[in-house]
PDB file of C-alpha atoms in Angstrom:
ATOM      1  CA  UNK A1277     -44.329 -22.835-139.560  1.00 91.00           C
ATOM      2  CA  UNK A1278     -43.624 -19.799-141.243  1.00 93.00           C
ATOM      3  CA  UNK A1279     -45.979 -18.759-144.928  1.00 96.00           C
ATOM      4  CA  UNK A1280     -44.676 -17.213-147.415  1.00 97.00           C
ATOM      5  CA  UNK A1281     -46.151 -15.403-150.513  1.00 97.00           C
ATOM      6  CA  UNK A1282     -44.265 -13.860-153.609  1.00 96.00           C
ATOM      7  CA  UNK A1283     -45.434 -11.405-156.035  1.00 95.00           C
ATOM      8  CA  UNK A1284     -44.542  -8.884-158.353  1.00 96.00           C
ATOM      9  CA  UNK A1285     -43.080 -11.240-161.201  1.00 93.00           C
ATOM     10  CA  UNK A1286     -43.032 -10.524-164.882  1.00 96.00           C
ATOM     11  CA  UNK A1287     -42.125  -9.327-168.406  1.00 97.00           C
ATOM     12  CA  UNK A1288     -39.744  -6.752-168.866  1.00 97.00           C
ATOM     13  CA  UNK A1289     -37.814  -5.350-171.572  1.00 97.00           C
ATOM     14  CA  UNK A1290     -33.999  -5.706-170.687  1.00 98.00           C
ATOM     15  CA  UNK A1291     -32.829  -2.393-168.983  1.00 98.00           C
ATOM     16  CA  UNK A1292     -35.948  -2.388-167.296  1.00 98.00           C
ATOM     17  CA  UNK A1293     -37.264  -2.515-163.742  1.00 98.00           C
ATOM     18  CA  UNK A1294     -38.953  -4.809-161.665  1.00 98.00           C
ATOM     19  CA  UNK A1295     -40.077  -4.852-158.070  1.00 98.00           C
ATOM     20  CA  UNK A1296     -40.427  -8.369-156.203  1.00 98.00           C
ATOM     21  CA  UNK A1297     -42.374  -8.805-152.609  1.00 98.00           C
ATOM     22  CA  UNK A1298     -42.642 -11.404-150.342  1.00 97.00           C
ATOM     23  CA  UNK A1299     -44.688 -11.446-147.733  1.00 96.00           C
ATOM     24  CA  UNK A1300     -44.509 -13.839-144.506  1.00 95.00           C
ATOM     25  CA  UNK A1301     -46.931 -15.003-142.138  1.00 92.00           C
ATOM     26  CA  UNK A1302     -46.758 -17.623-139.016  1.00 90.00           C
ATOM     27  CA  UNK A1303     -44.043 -17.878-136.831  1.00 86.00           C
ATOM     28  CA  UNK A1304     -41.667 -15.107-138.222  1.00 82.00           C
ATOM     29  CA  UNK A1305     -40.262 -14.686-135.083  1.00 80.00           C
ATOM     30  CA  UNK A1306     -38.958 -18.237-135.721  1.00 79.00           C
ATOM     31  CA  UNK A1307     -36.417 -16.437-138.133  1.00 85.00           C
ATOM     32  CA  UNK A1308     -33.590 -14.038-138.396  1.00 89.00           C
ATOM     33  CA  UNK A1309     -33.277 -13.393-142.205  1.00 95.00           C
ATOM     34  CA  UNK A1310     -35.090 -13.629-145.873  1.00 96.00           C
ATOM     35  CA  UNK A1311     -33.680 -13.916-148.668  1.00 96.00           C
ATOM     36  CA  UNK A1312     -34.208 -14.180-152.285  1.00 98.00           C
ATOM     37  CA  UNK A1313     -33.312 -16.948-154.774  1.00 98.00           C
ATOM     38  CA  UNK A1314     -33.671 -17.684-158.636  1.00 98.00           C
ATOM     39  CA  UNK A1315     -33.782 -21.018-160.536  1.00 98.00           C
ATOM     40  CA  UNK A1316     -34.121 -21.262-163.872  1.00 96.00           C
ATOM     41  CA  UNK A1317     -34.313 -24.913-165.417  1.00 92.00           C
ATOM     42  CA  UNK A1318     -31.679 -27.368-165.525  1.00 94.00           C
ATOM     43  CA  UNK A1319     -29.701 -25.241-163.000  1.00 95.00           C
ATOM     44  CA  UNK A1320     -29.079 -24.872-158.876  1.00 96.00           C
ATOM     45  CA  UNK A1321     -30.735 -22.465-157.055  1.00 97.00           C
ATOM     46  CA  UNK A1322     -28.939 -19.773-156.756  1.00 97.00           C
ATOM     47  CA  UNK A1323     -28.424 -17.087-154.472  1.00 98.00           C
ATOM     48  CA  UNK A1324     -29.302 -13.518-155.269  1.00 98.00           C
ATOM     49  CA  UNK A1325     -29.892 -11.380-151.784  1.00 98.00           C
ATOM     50  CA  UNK A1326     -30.522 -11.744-147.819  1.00 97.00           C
ATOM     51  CA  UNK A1327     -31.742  -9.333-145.112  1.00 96.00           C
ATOM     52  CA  UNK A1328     -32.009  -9.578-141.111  1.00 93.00           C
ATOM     53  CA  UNK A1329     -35.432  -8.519-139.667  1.00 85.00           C
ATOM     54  CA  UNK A1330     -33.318  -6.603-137.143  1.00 86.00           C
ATOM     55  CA  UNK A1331     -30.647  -4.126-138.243  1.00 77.00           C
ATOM     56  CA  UNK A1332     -31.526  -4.580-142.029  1.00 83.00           C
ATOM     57  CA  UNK A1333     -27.726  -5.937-142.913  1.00 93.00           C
ATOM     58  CA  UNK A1334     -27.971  -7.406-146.123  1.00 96.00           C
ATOM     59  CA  UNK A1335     -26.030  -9.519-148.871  1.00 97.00           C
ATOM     60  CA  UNK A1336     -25.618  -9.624-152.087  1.00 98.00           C
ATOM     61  CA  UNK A1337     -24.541 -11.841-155.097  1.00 98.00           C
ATOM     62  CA  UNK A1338     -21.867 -10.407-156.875  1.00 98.00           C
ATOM     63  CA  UNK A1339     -23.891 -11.145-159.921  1.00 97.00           C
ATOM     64  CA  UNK A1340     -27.015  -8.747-159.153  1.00 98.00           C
ATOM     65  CA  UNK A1341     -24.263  -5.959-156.786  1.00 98.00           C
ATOM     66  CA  UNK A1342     -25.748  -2.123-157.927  1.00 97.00           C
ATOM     67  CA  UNK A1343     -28.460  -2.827-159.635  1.00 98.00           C
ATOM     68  CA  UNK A1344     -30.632  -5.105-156.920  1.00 98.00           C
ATOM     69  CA  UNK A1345     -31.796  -3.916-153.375  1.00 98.00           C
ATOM     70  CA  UNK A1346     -33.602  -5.411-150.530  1.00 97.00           C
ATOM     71  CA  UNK A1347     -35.206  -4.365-147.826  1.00 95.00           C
ATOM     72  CA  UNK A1348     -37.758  -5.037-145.250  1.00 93.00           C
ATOM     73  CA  UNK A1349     -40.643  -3.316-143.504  1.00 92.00           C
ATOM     74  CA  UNK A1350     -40.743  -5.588-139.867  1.00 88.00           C
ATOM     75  CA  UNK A1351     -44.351  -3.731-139.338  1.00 90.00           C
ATOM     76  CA  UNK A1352     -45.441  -5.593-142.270  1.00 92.00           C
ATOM     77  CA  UNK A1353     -43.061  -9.190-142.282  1.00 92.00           C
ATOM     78  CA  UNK A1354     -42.695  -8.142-146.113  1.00 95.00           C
ATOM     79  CA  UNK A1355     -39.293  -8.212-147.772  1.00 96.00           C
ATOM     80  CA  UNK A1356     -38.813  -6.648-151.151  1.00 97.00           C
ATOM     81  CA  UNK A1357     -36.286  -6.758-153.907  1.00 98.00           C
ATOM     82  CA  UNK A1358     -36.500  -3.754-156.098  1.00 98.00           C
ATOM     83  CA  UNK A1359     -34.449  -4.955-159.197  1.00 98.00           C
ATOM     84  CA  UNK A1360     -32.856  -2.507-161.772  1.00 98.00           C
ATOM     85  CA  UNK A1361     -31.102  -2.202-165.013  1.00 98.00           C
ATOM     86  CA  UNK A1362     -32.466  -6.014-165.402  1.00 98.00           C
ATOM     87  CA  UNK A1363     -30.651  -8.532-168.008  1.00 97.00           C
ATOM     88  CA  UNK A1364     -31.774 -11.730-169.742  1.00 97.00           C
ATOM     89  CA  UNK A1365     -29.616 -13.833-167.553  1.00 96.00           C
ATOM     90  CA  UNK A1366     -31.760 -12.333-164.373  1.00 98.00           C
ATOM     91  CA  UNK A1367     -34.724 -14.734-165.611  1.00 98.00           C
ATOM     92  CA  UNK A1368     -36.137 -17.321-164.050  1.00 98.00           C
ATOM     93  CA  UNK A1369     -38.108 -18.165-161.086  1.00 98.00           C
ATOM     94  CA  UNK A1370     -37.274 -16.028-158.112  1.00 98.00           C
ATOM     95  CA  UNK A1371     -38.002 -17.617-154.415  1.00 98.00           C
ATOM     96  CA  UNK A1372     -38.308 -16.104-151.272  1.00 97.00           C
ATOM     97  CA  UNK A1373     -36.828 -17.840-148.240  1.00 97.00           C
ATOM     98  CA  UNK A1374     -36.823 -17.665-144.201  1.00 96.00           C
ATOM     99  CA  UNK A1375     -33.754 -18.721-142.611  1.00 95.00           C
ATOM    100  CA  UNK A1376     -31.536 -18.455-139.282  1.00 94.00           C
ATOM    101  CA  UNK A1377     -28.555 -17.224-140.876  1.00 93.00           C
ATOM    102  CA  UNK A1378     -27.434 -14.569-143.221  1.00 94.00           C
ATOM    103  CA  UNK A1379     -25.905 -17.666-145.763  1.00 95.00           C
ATOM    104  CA  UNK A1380     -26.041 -18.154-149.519  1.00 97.00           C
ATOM    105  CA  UNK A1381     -26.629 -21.496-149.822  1.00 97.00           C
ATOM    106  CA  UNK A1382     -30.206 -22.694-150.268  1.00 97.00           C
ATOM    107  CA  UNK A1383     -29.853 -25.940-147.460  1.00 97.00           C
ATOM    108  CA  UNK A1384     -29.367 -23.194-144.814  1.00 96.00           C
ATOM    109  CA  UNK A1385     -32.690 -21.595-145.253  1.00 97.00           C
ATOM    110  CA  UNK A1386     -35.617 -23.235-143.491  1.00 96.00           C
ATOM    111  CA  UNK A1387     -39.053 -21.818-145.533  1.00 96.00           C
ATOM    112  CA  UNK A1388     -39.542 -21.096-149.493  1.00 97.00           C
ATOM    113  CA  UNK A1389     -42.274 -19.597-151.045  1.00 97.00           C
ATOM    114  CA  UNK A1390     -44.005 -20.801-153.937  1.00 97.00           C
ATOM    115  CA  UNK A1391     -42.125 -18.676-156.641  1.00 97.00           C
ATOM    116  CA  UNK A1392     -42.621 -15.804-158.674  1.00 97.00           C
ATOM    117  CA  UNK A1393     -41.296 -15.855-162.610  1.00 97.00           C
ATOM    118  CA  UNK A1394     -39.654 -13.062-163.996  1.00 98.00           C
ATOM    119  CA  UNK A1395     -38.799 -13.056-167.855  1.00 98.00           C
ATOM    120  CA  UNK A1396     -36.378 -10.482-169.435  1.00 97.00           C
ATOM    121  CA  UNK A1397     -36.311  -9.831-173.108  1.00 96.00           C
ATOM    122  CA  UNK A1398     -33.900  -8.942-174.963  1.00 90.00           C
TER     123      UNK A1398
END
């Protein structure tokens, strides 16, 4: 089993900034990637960013491309998504997940954390 614990959620002005960690415990080495999600209600999950533990290639939504960056420090097992430039439609509740494969689709990924909300005003 792999654990995983978000933080860094909240309320920010649009055109602000907000920083996102998740943190993973258990059997990491179970895993090749984490990525991030965001829900908000009535809608899929949808995909926002990925990162292999090893050689840090990443993904992105086109949605989130310039203004959103992940990265991972492997000493730690903690994956962050430093988020920039931030618009109401980034809102809603952002998940972290542990998967085999560098994919966008939330089926593919094997762990989820609990969630972390994030509101932008406008």
């Amino acid at each position: 089993q792999v654990q995983l614990v978000e933080s860094g959620g909240g309320l920010v002005q649009a055109g602000g900034s907000l920083r996102l960690s998740c943190a993973a415990s258990g059997r990491t080495f179970d895993t090749n990637v984490m990525g991030w999600f965001r829900q908000v209600p009535g809608k899929v999950r949808e995909f926002v960013a990925v990162i292999s533990w090893a050689g840090g290639s990443t993904k992105y939504a086109d949605s989130v491309k310039g203004r959103f960056t992940i990265s991972r420090d492997n000493a730690k097992n903690t994956v962050t998504l430093q988020m920039i430039s931030l618009k109401p439609e980034d809102a809603g509740v952002y998940y972290c997940a542990a998967g085999v494969y560098m994919g966008d689709r939330p089926q593919q990924y094997d762990y989820w954390g609990q969630g972390t909300q994030v509101t932008v005003s406008s």
